[in-house]
PDB file of C-alpha atoms in Angstrom:
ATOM      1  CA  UNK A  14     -41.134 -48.550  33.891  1.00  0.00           C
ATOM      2  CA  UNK A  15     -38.536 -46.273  35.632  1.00  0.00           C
ATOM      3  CA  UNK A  16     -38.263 -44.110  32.266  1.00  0.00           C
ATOM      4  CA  UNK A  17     -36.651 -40.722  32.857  1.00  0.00           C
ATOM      5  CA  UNK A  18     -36.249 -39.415  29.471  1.00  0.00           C
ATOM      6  CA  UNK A  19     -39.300 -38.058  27.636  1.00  0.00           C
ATOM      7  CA  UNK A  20     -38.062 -38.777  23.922  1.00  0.00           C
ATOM      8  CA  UNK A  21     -40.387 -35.500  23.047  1.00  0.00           C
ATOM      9  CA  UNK A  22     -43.829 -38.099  22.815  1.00  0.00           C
ATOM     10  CA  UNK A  23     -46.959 -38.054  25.267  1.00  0.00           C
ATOM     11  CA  UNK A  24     -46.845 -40.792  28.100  1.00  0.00           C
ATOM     12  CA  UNK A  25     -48.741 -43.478  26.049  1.00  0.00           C
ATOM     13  CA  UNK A  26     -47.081 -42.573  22.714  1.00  0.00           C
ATOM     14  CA  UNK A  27     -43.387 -42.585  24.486  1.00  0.00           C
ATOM     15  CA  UNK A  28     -44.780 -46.525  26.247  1.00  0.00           C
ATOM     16  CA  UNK A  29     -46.214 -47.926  23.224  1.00  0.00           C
ATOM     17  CA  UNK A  30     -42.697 -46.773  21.160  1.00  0.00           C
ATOM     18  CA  UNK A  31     -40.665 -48.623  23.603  1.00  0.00           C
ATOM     19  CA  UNK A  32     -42.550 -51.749  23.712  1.00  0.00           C
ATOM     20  CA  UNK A  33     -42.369 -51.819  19.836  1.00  0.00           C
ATOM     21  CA  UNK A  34     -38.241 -51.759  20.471  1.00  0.00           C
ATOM     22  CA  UNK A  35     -37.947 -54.059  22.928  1.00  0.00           C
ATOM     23  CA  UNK A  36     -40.558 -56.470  20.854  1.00  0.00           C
ATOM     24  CA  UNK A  37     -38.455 -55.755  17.725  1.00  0.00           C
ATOM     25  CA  UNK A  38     -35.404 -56.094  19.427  1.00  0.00           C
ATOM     26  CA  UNK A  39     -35.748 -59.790  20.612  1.00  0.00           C
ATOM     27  CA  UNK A  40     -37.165 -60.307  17.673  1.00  0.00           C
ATOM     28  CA  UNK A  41     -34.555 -59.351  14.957  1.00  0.00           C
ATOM     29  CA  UNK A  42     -31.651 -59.431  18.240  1.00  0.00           C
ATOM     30  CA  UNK A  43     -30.356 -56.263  16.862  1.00  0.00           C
ATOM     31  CA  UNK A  44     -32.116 -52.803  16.061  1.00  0.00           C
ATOM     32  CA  UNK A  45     -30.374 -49.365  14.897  1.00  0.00           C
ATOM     33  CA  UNK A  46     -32.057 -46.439  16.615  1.00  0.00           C
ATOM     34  CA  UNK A  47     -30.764 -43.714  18.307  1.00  0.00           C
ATOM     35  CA  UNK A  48     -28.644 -43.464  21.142  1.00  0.00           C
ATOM     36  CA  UNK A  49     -30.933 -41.849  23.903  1.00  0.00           C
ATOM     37  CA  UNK A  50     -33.771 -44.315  22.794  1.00  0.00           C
ATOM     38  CA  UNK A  51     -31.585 -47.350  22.773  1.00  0.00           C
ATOM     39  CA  UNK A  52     -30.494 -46.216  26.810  1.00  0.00           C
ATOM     40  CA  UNK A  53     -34.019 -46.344  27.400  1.00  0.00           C
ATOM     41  CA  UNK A  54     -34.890 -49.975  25.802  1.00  0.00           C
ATOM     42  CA  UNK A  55     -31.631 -51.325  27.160  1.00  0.00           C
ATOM     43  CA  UNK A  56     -32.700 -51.620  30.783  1.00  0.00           C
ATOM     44  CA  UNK A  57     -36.824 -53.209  29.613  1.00  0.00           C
ATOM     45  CA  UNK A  58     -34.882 -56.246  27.202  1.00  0.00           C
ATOM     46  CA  UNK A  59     -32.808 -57.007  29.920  1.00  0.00           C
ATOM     47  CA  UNK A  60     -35.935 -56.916  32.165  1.00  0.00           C
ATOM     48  CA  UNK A  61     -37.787 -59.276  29.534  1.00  0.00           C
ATOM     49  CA  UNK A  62     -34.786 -61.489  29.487  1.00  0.00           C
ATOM     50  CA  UNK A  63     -34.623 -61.630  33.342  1.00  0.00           C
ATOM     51  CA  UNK A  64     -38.374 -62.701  33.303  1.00  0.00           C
ATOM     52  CA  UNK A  65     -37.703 -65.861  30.908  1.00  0.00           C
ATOM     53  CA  UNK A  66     -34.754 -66.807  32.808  1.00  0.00           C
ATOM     54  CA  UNK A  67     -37.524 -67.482  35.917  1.00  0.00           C
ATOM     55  CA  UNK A  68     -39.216 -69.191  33.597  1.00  0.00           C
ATOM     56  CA  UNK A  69     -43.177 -69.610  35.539  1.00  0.00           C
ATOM     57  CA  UNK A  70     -46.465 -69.030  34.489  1.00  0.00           C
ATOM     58  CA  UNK A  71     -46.434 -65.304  36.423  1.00  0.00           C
ATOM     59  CA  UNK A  72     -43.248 -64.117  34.293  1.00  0.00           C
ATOM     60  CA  UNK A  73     -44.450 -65.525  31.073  1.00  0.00           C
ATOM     61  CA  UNK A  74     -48.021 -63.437  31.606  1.00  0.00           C
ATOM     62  CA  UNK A  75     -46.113 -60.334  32.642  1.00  0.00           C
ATOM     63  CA  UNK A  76     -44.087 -60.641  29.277  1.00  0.00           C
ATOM     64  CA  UNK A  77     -47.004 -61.535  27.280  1.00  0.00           C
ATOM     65  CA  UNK A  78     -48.614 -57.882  28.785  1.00  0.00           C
ATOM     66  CA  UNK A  79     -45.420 -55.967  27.544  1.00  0.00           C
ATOM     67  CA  UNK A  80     -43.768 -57.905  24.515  1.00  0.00           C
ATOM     68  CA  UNK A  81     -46.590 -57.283  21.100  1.00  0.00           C
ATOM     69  CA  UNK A  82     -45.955 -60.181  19.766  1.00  0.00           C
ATOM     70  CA  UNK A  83     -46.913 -63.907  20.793  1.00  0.00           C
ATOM     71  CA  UNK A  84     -44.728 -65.541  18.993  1.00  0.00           C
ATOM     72  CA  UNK A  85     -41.676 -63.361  20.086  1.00  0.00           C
ATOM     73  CA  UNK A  86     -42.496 -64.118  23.818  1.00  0.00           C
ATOM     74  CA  UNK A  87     -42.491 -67.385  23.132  1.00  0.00           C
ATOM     75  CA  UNK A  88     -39.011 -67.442  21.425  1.00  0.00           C
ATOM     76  CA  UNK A  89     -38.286 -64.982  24.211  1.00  0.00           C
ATOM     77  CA  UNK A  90     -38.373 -67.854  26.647  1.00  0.00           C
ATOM     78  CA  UNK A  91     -37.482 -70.765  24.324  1.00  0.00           C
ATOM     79  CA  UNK A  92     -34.363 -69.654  22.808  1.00  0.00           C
ATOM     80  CA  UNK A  93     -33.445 -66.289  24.679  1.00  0.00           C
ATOM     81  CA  UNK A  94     -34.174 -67.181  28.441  1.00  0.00           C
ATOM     82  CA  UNK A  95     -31.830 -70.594  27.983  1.00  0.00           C
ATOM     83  CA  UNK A  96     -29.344 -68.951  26.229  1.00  0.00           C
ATOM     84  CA  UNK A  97     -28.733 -66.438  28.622  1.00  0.00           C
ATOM     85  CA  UNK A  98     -29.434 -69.178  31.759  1.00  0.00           C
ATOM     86  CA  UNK A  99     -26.001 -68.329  33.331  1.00  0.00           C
ATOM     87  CA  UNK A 100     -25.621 -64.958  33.080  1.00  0.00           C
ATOM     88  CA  UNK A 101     -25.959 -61.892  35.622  1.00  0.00           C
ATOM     89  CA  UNK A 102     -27.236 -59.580  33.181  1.00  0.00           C
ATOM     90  CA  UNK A 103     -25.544 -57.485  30.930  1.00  0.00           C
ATOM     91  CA  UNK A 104     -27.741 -58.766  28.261  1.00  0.00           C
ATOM     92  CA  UNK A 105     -27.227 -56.110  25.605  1.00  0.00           C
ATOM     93  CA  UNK A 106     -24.957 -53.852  24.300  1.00  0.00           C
ATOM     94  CA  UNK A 107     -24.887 -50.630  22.455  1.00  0.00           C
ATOM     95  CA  UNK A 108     -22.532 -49.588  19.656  1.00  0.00           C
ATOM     96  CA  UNK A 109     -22.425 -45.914  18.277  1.00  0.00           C
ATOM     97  CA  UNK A 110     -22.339 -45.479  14.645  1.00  0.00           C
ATOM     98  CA  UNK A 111     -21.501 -41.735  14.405  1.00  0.00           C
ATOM     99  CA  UNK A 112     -24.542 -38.734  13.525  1.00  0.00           C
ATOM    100  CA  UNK A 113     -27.366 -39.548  11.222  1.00  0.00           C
ATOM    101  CA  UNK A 114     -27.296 -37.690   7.771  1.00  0.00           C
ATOM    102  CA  UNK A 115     -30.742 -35.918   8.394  1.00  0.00           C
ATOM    103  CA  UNK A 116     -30.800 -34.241  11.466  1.00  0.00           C
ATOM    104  CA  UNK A 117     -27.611 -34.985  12.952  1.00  0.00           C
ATOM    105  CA  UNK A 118     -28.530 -37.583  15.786  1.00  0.00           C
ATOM    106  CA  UNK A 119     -26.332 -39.840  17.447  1.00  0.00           C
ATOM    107  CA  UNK A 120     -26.888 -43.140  16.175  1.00  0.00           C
ATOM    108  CA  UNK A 121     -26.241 -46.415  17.808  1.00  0.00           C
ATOM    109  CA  UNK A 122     -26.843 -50.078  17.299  1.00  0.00           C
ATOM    110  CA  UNK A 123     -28.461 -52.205  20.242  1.00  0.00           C
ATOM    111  CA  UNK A 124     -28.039 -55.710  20.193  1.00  0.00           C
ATOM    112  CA  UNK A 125     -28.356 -58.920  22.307  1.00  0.00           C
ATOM    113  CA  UNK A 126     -24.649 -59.872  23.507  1.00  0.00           C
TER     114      UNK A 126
END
């Protein structure tokens, strides 16, 4: 994980957040967070989705150990990995939304192209 934004959380806290995203995100196939946290979860999806494209016992163990869910690794590289079988990455894309109400934030949409 070559993170180098802290998103203001502890090491674990900041990991376990970004797992959640990227298990969500494959999941649902599109999640509205902020911008700075969706930079960060862009580059682990495509990672995720580069591991089911390979498509072995060794990538679908190293997904299990990131993705939280079971059944979203195996849709992961069911439906997602197949899907995606000819492309060079580029997997996702993120659309701003303009500032949140509360605080201001940029706000963005990341979704599965």
């Amino acid at each position: 994980m070559s993170t180098n934004r802290k998103l203001g959380r502890p090491t674990a806290s900041r990991k376990a957040m970004l797992r959640a995203m990227v298990t969500f995100l494959l999941e649902k196939g599109r999640i509205r967070t902020t911008v700075t946290r969706a930079k960060e979860v862009a580059p682990l999806a495509e990672h995720m989705i580069t591991l089911a494209k390979k498509n072995d016992l060794a990538s679908y163990r190293k997904a299990m150990g990131f993705i939280t869910k079971e059944d979203v690794t195996k849709k992961l590289f069911h439906e997602i990995g197949p899907k995606y079988a000819d492309r060079n990455g580029g997997y996702t894309r993120i659309v701003r939304i303009g500032p949140r109400r509360g605080d201001g934030a940029e706000m963005a949409y990341i979704e599965l192209v």
